[in-house]
Amino acid sequence: MITGPVLAIETSCDETAAAVVEGRVVRSSVVASQADLHAPYGGVVPEVAARHHIGTVNAVVDRALAEAGLRLADTAAVAVTRRPGLIGALLVGVATAKALAYAARKPLLMVDHLHGHVCASWLAPLALDPPFVSLIASGGHTRLDLVRDWRAPEPLGQTLDDAAGEAIDKGARLLGLPYPGGPALERLARDGDRDAFTFPVGLAGRPPGLDFSYAGVKTALLYRVRELGEAGTAERRADLAASYQEAVVRPLADRLMRAAERTGVTAVAIGGGVAANGRLRELVRAAAEARGLRVAIPDRALCTDNAAMIGAAAHFADPVPWPDYLALDAMATAPPGGIAA
Ligand code: KG4
Ligand code: ZN
């Protein structure tokens, strides 16, 4: 385990991020979003993301170090997201981290992005300790894990098709909202009635389990929008947004509570970009409090992609000593099964 400040870098998708984390304390966290660059395309263009990371990453690292009042030489190690994500984007972060660590003769810590999302709750002031059930809902993943040991979350359930964030983004697009869809859908939903429309809840007909399904809800919204026509959809946009958001986030909160009940833990945590959603945060907080569970809800900025969470997960990774890491590579996908430290 590394003691001392860790410089962490995250470039797995469309945020260029760097942070300095010391123990559970975030000394700095800088996120440069490329969202505006991808908006005209309605989603992330991998090649554009990778090229933009190259142009931005050094400045973002410099700012993270400056805000922490440190030089690279003062850090104890460099950490980086190794997987999963867009391969070109990941390669920029990994190459940058290797170069910095090599030049400064520091060890390197390779981190799994999803493990980062789980470990956001390890950071102060939440400073959660196991055992707890973790819900991660992002653009590419939706899963529940039992965390008895930070190093090895144990899978309880996951989505069988689309991720919750994917459903949010596709729904937002159907309602004519700009990319990124999540925050825009949440804003529009504020003026709508969440009971106005009923959308199917994935896997509702099956015995109650801990998996998720989002392919059906997205199709249901598509049919509703077609039925209503252009003018009807425009008129009911806020109601559609509120009802659709409810159909996506309610199963997340419900299954998280079910998982807590089944495992007998007394604490739950949420993470990933969808965990920035106000309605999900409200549902999870209320349900947990009603059951007397401790609930860890990280700051919104620690739910959407950031490097502070990578610095947190780095605490549980095995340091690769200088210069043994030069041949290590990024990987687009995670190994099957659980989240690896
Ligand atoms: O964790 P994240 O930033 O990146 C991935 O690892 O995928 O998650 C991105 C996802 C996107 O689908 C985005 O629309 C969603 O999180 N998201 C939200 C909100 N902010 C981001 N969904 C609902 N409400 C939000 N406020
Ligand atoms: Zn993420």
Short mmCIF file of C-alpha atoms and ligand atoms in Angstrom, two decimals:
data_model
loop_
_atom_site.label_atom_id
_atom_site.label_comp_id
_atom_site.label_asym_id
_atom_site.label_seq_id
_atom_site.Cartn_x
_atom_site.Cartn_y
_atom_site.Cartn_z
CA MET A 1 0.00 0.00 0.00
CA ILE A 2 1.19 3.49 -0.88
CA THR A 3 1.34 6.20 1.76
CA GLY A 4 1.63 9.83 0.69
CA PRO A 5 0.01 11.81 -2.10
CA VAL A 6 -0.98 9.91 -5.26
CA LEU A 7 -1.37 11.65 -8.62
CA ALA A 8 -4.32 9.98 -10.39
CA ILE A 9 -5.25 10.24 -14.08
CA GLU A 10 -8.55 9.25 -15.75
CA THR A 11 -9.19 9.38 -19.52
CA SER A 12 -11.45 6.37 -20.19
CA CYS A 13 -14.24 8.26 -21.97
CA ASP A 14 -14.82 11.97 -22.63
CA GLU A 15 -13.51 13.60 -19.46
CA THR A 16 -9.82 14.39 -19.09
CA ALA A 17 -9.27 14.24 -15.34
CA ALA A 18 -6.42 14.39 -12.83
CA ALA A 19 -6.43 14.50 -9.04
CA VAL A 20 -4.17 14.33 -6.03
CA VAL A 21 -5.44 12.03 -3.29
CA GLU A 22 -3.67 11.47 0.02
CA GLY A 23 -5.19 8.72 2.13
CA ARG A 24 -8.93 9.41 2.11
CA VAL A 25 -8.43 13.12 1.44
CA VAL A 26 -8.88 14.69 -2.00
CA ARG A 27 -6.24 17.42 -2.23
CA SER A 28 -7.28 18.45 -5.74
CA SER A 29 -9.57 17.19 -8.50
CA VAL A 30 -9.64 18.67 -11.99
CA VAL A 31 -12.06 17.52 -14.71
CA ALA A 32 -11.99 18.91 -18.26
CA SER A 33 -15.14 17.75 -20.02
CA GLN A 34 -15.19 17.27 -23.78
CA ALA A 35 -19.01 17.12 -23.84
CA ASP A 36 -19.36 20.24 -26.01
CA LEU A 37 -17.04 18.72 -28.59
CA HIS A 38 -19.17 15.56 -28.93
CA ALA A 39 -22.58 17.25 -28.65
CA PRO A 40 -22.93 17.91 -32.41
CA TYR A 41 -22.58 14.15 -32.99
CA GLY A 42 -25.14 13.19 -30.32
CA GLY A 43 -22.63 10.97 -28.49
CA VAL A 44 -18.94 10.36 -27.85
CA VAL A 45 -16.81 9.93 -30.98
CA PRO A 46 -13.90 7.71 -29.83
CA GLU A 47 -11.24 9.15 -32.13
CA VAL A 48 -12.20 12.73 -31.25
CA ALA A 49 -12.04 11.83 -27.55
CA ALA A 50 -8.56 10.28 -27.81
CA ARG A 51 -7.12 13.19 -29.79
CA HIS A 52 -8.56 15.74 -27.41
CA HIS A 53 -7.16 13.90 -24.37
CA ILE A 54 -3.69 14.21 -25.92
CA GLY A 55 -4.05 17.98 -26.18
CA THR A 56 -5.48 18.43 -22.68
CA VAL A 57 -3.99 15.89 -20.33
CA ASN A 58 -0.70 17.66 -19.49
CA ALA A 59 -2.46 20.91 -18.58
CA VAL A 60 -4.99 19.03 -16.43
CA VAL A 61 -2.21 17.18 -14.59
CA ASP A 62 -0.28 20.43 -14.03
CA ARG A 63 -3.38 22.07 -12.59
CA ALA A 64 -4.15 19.14 -10.27
CA LEU A 65 -0.58 19.27 -8.92
CA ALA A 66 -0.66 23.09 -8.59
CA GLU A 67 -4.01 23.05 -6.75
CA ALA A 68 -2.59 20.48 -4.33
CA GLY A 69 0.52 22.66 -3.89
CA LEU A 70 2.81 19.85 -5.01
CA ARG A 71 5.37 19.01 -7.68
CA LEU A 72 5.47 15.62 -9.34
CA ALA A 73 8.60 14.82 -7.30
CA ASP A 74 6.59 15.25 -4.07
CA THR A 75 4.07 12.54 -4.96
CA ALA A 76 4.39 8.96 -3.75
CA ALA A 77 3.03 7.28 -6.89
CA VAL A 78 1.09 7.78 -10.10
CA ALA A 79 -2.26 6.01 -10.63
CA VAL A 80 -4.22 5.60 -13.85
CA THR A 81 -7.42 4.05 -15.20
CA ARG A 82 -6.37 0.99 -17.12
CA ARG A 83 -9.80 -0.40 -18.14
CA PRO A 84 -12.61 -0.57 -19.23
CA GLY A 85 -13.34 2.24 -21.71
CA LEU A 86 -12.56 3.57 -25.17
CA ILE A 87 -9.20 2.05 -26.01
CA GLY A 88 -7.72 5.12 -27.71
CA ALA A 89 -8.83 7.33 -24.82
CA LEU A 90 -7.44 4.92 -22.20
CA LEU A 91 -4.10 4.67 -24.03
CA VAL A 92 -3.55 8.42 -23.67
CA GLY A 93 -3.97 8.24 -19.89
CA VAL A 94 -1.86 5.11 -19.52
CA ALA A 95 0.97 6.47 -21.71
CA THR A 96 0.92 9.78 -19.81
CA ALA A 97 0.94 8.07 -16.40
CA LYS A 98 3.78 5.75 -17.42
CA ALA A 99 5.85 8.66 -18.74
CA LEU A 100 5.35 10.76 -15.59
CA ALA A 101 6.01 7.85 -13.23
CA TYR A 102 9.07 6.76 -15.19
CA ALA A 103 10.56 10.25 -15.34
CA ALA A 104 10.01 10.78 -11.60
CA ARG A 105 11.08 7.23 -10.67
CA LYS A 106 7.75 6.53 -8.98
CA PRO A 107 5.71 3.34 -8.79
CA LEU A 108 2.58 3.04 -10.95
CA LEU A 109 -0.88 1.88 -9.85
CA MET A 110 -3.25 0.47 -12.48
CA VAL A 111 -6.94 0.93 -11.65
CA ASP A 112 -10.22 -0.48 -12.96
CA HIS A 113 -12.66 2.37 -13.72
CA LEU A 114 -15.62 0.58 -12.07
CA HIS A 115 -13.55 -0.07 -8.96
CA GLY A 116 -12.97 3.68 -8.95
CA HIS A 117 -16.72 4.34 -8.95
CA VAL A 118 -17.14 1.92 -6.00
CA CYS A 119 -14.26 3.52 -4.07
CA ALA A 120 -15.68 7.08 -4.37
CA SER A 121 -17.48 6.30 -1.08
CA TRP A 122 -14.17 5.44 0.61
CA LEU A 123 -13.11 9.08 0.34
CA ALA A 124 -13.68 11.65 3.09
CA PRO A 125 -16.09 12.91 4.27
CA LEU A 126 -18.18 9.77 3.58
CA ALA A 127 -15.28 7.49 4.59
CA LEU A 128 -17.47 4.40 4.32
CA ASP A 129 -16.20 1.10 5.67
CA PRO A 130 -17.36 -2.40 4.59
CA PRO A 131 -19.55 -4.35 4.62
CA PHE A 132 -22.03 -2.59 2.33
CA VAL A 133 -23.88 -3.08 -0.94
CA SER A 134 -22.68 -0.92 -3.84
CA LEU A 135 -24.85 0.21 -6.74
CA ILE A 136 -22.91 1.46 -9.77
CA ALA A 137 -24.96 2.99 -12.60
CA SER A 138 -23.06 4.64 -15.44
CA GLY A 139 -23.14 5.02 -19.20
CA GLY A 140 -21.79 1.53 -19.80
CA HIS A 141 -22.54 -0.44 -16.60
CA THR A 142 -25.28 -1.10 -14.09
CA ARG A 143 -24.40 -3.46 -11.27
CA LEU A 144 -24.77 -4.40 -7.63
CA ASP A 145 -21.86 -5.75 -5.60
CA LEU A 146 -21.44 -6.86 -2.03
CA VAL A 147 -18.33 -5.15 -0.67
CA ARG A 148 -16.90 -6.98 2.30
CA ASP A 149 -13.35 -6.18 1.23
CA TRP A 150 -12.57 -3.03 -0.79
CA ARG A 151 -10.16 -5.04 -2.91
CA ALA A 152 -12.71 -7.58 -4.11
CA PRO A 153 -16.35 -6.51 -4.60
CA GLU A 154 -18.56 -9.61 -5.02
CA PRO A 155 -21.09 -9.42 -7.89
CA LEU A 156 -24.76 -9.66 -6.90
CA GLY A 157 -26.49 -8.57 -10.10
CA GLN A 158 -26.14 -6.53 -13.25
CA THR A 159 -27.99 -5.35 -16.31
CA LEU A 160 -28.90 -8.05 -18.81
CA ASP A 161 -29.00 -5.58 -21.71
CA ASP A 162 -28.56 -1.78 -21.70
CA ALA A 163 -26.98 0.24 -18.89
CA ALA A 164 -29.13 2.72 -16.95
CA GLY A 165 -27.09 5.65 -18.31
CA GLU A 166 -27.51 4.35 -21.84
CA ALA A 167 -31.29 4.24 -21.31
CA ILE A 168 -31.18 7.80 -19.94
CA ASP A 169 -29.12 9.07 -22.89
CA LYS A 170 -31.26 7.32 -25.52
CA GLY A 171 -34.48 8.51 -23.87
CA ALA A 172 -33.16 12.06 -23.72
CA ARG A 173 -32.36 11.89 -27.42
CA LEU A 174 -35.89 10.68 -28.24
CA LEU A 175 -37.17 13.76 -26.40
CA GLY A 176 -34.93 15.98 -28.49
CA LEU A 177 -32.52 16.83 -25.68
CA PRO A 178 -28.84 17.55 -26.39
CA TYR A 179 -25.96 15.28 -25.45
CA PRO A 180 -25.11 14.57 -22.63
CA GLY A 181 -28.66 13.46 -21.92
CA GLY A 182 -28.59 12.83 -18.16
CA PRO A 183 -28.42 16.37 -16.77
CA ALA A 184 -30.76 17.70 -19.50
CA LEU A 185 -33.36 14.99 -18.80
CA GLU A 186 -33.18 15.72 -15.08
CA ARG A 187 -33.73 19.45 -15.66
CA LEU A 188 -36.72 18.84 -17.93
CA ALA A 189 -38.20 16.23 -15.53
CA ARG A 190 -38.35 18.86 -12.75
CA ASP A 191 -41.33 20.50 -14.48
CA GLY A 192 -43.13 17.22 -15.20
CA ASP A 193 -45.40 14.72 -13.46
CA ARG A 194 -43.66 11.40 -12.86
CA ASP A 195 -47.03 9.60 -12.65
CA ALA A 196 -48.27 10.94 -15.99
CA PHE A 197 -47.12 7.92 -18.01
CA THR A 198 -46.48 4.32 -17.04
CA PHE A 199 -43.41 2.67 -18.49
CA PRO A 200 -42.64 -1.01 -17.99
CA VAL A 201 -40.14 -1.88 -15.27
CA GLY A 202 -37.54 -4.33 -16.61
CA LEU A 203 -37.87 -7.95 -15.41
CA ALA A 204 -41.09 -7.11 -13.56
CA GLY A 205 -42.69 -10.43 -14.57
CA ARG A 206 -39.79 -12.51 -13.22
CA PRO A 207 -39.15 -13.70 -9.67
CA PRO A 208 -37.65 -10.76 -7.77
CA GLY A 209 -33.92 -10.78 -8.43
CA LEU A 210 -30.95 -8.44 -8.43
CA ASP A 211 -30.48 -8.04 -12.19
CA PHE A 212 -31.67 -5.11 -14.32
CA SER A 213 -33.09 -4.71 -17.82
CA TYR A 214 -33.45 -1.43 -19.71
CA ALA A 215 -34.08 -2.44 -23.30
CA GLY A 216 -37.89 -2.51 -22.82
CA VAL A 217 -38.32 0.90 -21.22
CA LYS A 218 -36.46 2.63 -24.03
CA THR A 219 -38.66 0.93 -26.65
CA ALA A 220 -41.78 1.86 -24.67
CA LEU A 221 -40.76 5.52 -24.76
CA LEU A 222 -40.18 5.28 -28.51
CA TYR A 223 -43.73 3.94 -29.01
CA ARG A 224 -45.20 6.64 -26.77
CA VAL A 225 -43.41 9.36 -28.70
CA ARG A 226 -44.69 7.91 -31.99
CA GLU A 227 -48.25 7.69 -30.65
CA LEU A 228 -48.19 11.27 -29.42
CA GLY A 229 -46.74 12.63 -32.66
CA GLU A 230 -44.46 15.63 -32.88
CA ALA A 231 -46.86 18.21 -31.45
CA GLY A 232 -48.19 15.89 -28.72
CA THR A 233 -44.66 14.96 -27.65
CA ALA A 234 -43.60 18.60 -27.54
CA GLU A 235 -46.59 19.42 -25.34
CA ARG A 236 -45.99 16.54 -22.90
CA ARG A 237 -42.18 16.61 -22.93
CA ALA A 238 -41.74 17.39 -19.24
CA ASP A 239 -44.23 14.69 -18.19
CA LEU A 240 -42.56 12.17 -20.49
CA ALA A 241 -39.14 13.08 -19.05
CA ALA A 242 -40.32 12.80 -15.43
CA SER A 243 -42.12 9.48 -15.98
CA TYR A 244 -39.24 8.02 -17.97
CA GLN A 245 -36.64 9.12 -15.42
CA GLU A 246 -38.74 7.49 -12.71
CA ALA A 247 -38.91 4.21 -14.68
CA VAL A 248 -35.11 4.17 -14.99
CA VAL A 249 -34.09 5.19 -11.46
CA ARG A 250 -36.77 3.52 -9.33
CA PRO A 251 -35.61 -0.05 -10.11
CA LEU A 252 -32.07 1.02 -9.15
CA ALA A 253 -33.18 2.12 -5.69
CA ASP A 254 -35.53 -0.87 -5.28
CA ARG A 255 -32.94 -3.50 -6.19
CA LEU A 256 -30.33 -1.82 -4.00
CA MET A 257 -32.69 -2.15 -1.01
CA ARG A 258 -33.50 -5.74 -1.95
CA ALA A 259 -29.78 -6.52 -2.10
CA ALA A 260 -29.23 -4.97 1.33
CA GLU A 261 -32.05 -7.08 2.74
CA ARG A 262 -30.75 -10.30 1.19
CA THR A 263 -27.16 -9.80 2.30
CA GLY A 264 -28.05 -8.41 5.72
CA VAL A 265 -25.66 -5.46 5.47
CA THR A 266 -26.42 -2.22 7.32
CA ALA A 267 -24.98 0.18 4.75
CA VAL A 268 -25.45 0.97 1.05
CA ALA A 269 -23.57 3.19 -1.41
CA ILE A 270 -24.18 4.52 -4.90
CA GLY A 271 -21.80 5.64 -7.64
CA GLY A 272 -21.39 6.22 -11.39
CA GLY A 273 -22.77 9.06 -13.50
CA VAL A 274 -26.44 8.16 -12.97
CA ALA A 275 -25.86 8.47 -9.22
CA ALA A 276 -25.59 12.23 -9.86
CA ASN A 277 -29.34 12.15 -10.59
CA GLY A 278 -31.31 14.06 -7.95
CA ARG A 279 -34.35 11.79 -8.08
CA LEU A 280 -32.23 8.64 -7.61
CA ARG A 281 -30.36 10.28 -4.71
CA GLU A 282 -33.67 11.22 -3.09
CA LEU A 283 -35.19 7.73 -3.54
CA VAL A 284 -32.09 5.96 -2.20
CA ARG A 285 -31.75 8.29 0.79
CA ALA A 286 -35.43 7.94 1.74
CA ALA A 287 -35.51 4.14 1.31
CA ALA A 288 -32.28 3.66 3.27
CA GLU A 289 -33.41 5.92 6.10
CA ALA A 290 -36.76 4.12 6.30
CA ARG A 291 -34.86 0.85 6.80
CA GLY A 292 -32.31 2.28 9.23
CA LEU A 293 -29.44 1.73 6.76
CA ARG A 294 -26.37 3.95 6.57
CA VAL A 295 -26.23 5.49 3.11
CA ALA A 296 -23.18 6.82 1.26
CA ILE A 297 -24.03 9.21 -1.57
CA PRO A 298 -20.87 10.83 -2.95
CA ASP A 299 -20.85 14.44 -4.16
CA ARG A 300 -22.20 14.70 -7.70
CA ALA A 301 -18.70 15.53 -8.97
CA LEU A 302 -17.43 12.25 -7.52
CA CYS A 303 -20.24 10.25 -9.22
CA THR A 304 -19.64 11.39 -12.80
CA ASP A 305 -16.21 10.51 -14.17
CA ASN A 306 -13.32 12.02 -12.22
CA ALA A 307 -9.78 11.12 -11.16
CA ALA A 308 -10.24 11.42 -7.38
CA MET A 309 -12.09 8.10 -7.39
CA ILE A 310 -9.16 6.58 -9.30
CA GLY A 311 -6.83 7.85 -6.56
CA ALA A 312 -9.15 6.20 -4.04
CA ALA A 313 -9.14 2.82 -5.80
CA ALA A 314 -5.36 3.10 -6.21
CA HIS A 315 -5.12 2.72 -2.46
CA PHE A 316 -6.22 -0.91 -2.94
CA ALA A 317 -4.11 -1.68 -6.03
CA ASP A 318 -0.70 -3.38 -5.97
CA PRO A 319 2.00 -0.83 -6.82
CA VAL A 320 4.11 -1.81 -9.83
CA PRO A 321 7.68 -0.72 -9.01
CA TRP A 322 9.73 1.59 -11.25
CA PRO A 323 10.32 0.77 -14.14
CA ASP A 324 8.50 -2.60 -14.42
CA TYR A 325 5.30 -1.06 -15.79
CA LEU A 326 6.58 0.13 -19.14
CA ALA A 327 5.15 -2.90 -20.98
CA LEU A 328 1.74 -2.79 -19.26
CA ASP A 329 -1.17 -1.85 -21.49
CA ALA A 330 -4.69 -0.45 -21.43
CA MET A 331 -7.66 -2.76 -22.05
CA ALA A 332 -11.03 -1.86 -23.58
CA THR A 333 -12.96 -4.44 -21.58
CA ALA A 334 -12.86 -5.70 -18.01
CA PRO A 335 -12.30 -9.39 -17.34
CA PRO A 336 -15.60 -11.29 -17.09
CA GLY A 337 -17.25 -11.48 -13.68
CA GLY A 338 -16.42 -9.09 -10.91
CA ILE A 339 -14.70 -5.78 -10.48
CA ALA A 340 -10.98 -6.36 -10.04
CA ALA A 341 -8.83 -4.18 -7.81
O1 KG4 B 1 -19.81 7.36 -14.88
P1 KG4 B 1 -20.08 8.23 -16.05
O2 KG4 B 1 -19.76 9.70 -15.93
O3 KG4 B 1 -19.31 7.68 -17.31
C1 KG4 B 1 -19.26 6.30 -17.56
O4 KG4 B 1 -18.44 5.63 -16.89
O5 KG4 B 1 -20.09 5.86 -18.37
O6 KG4 B 1 -21.62 8.05 -16.43
C2 KG4 B 1 -22.16 8.70 -17.53
C3 KG4 B 1 -23.65 8.49 -17.55
C4 KG4 B 1 -24.31 9.05 -18.82
O7 KG4 B 1 -25.21 8.10 -19.31
C5 KG4 B 1 -25.02 10.29 -18.29
O8 KG4 B 1 -26.16 10.66 -19.04
C6 KG4 B 1 -25.39 9.85 -16.89
O9 KG4 B 1 -24.26 9.13 -16.44
N1 KG4 B 1 -25.68 11.00 -16.03
C7 KG4 B 1 -26.88 11.25 -15.48
C8 KG4 B 1 -26.78 12.50 -14.80
N2 KG4 B 1 -25.50 12.95 -14.95
C9 KG4 B 1 -24.85 12.02 -15.71
N3 KG4 B 1 -28.03 10.55 -15.52
C10 KG4 B 1 -29.09 11.08 -14.87
N4 KG4 B 1 -29.07 12.25 -14.22
C11 KG4 B 1 -27.95 12.99 -14.14
N5 KG4 B 1 -27.92 14.15 -13.48
ZN ZN B 2 -17.69 6.15 -15.19
#
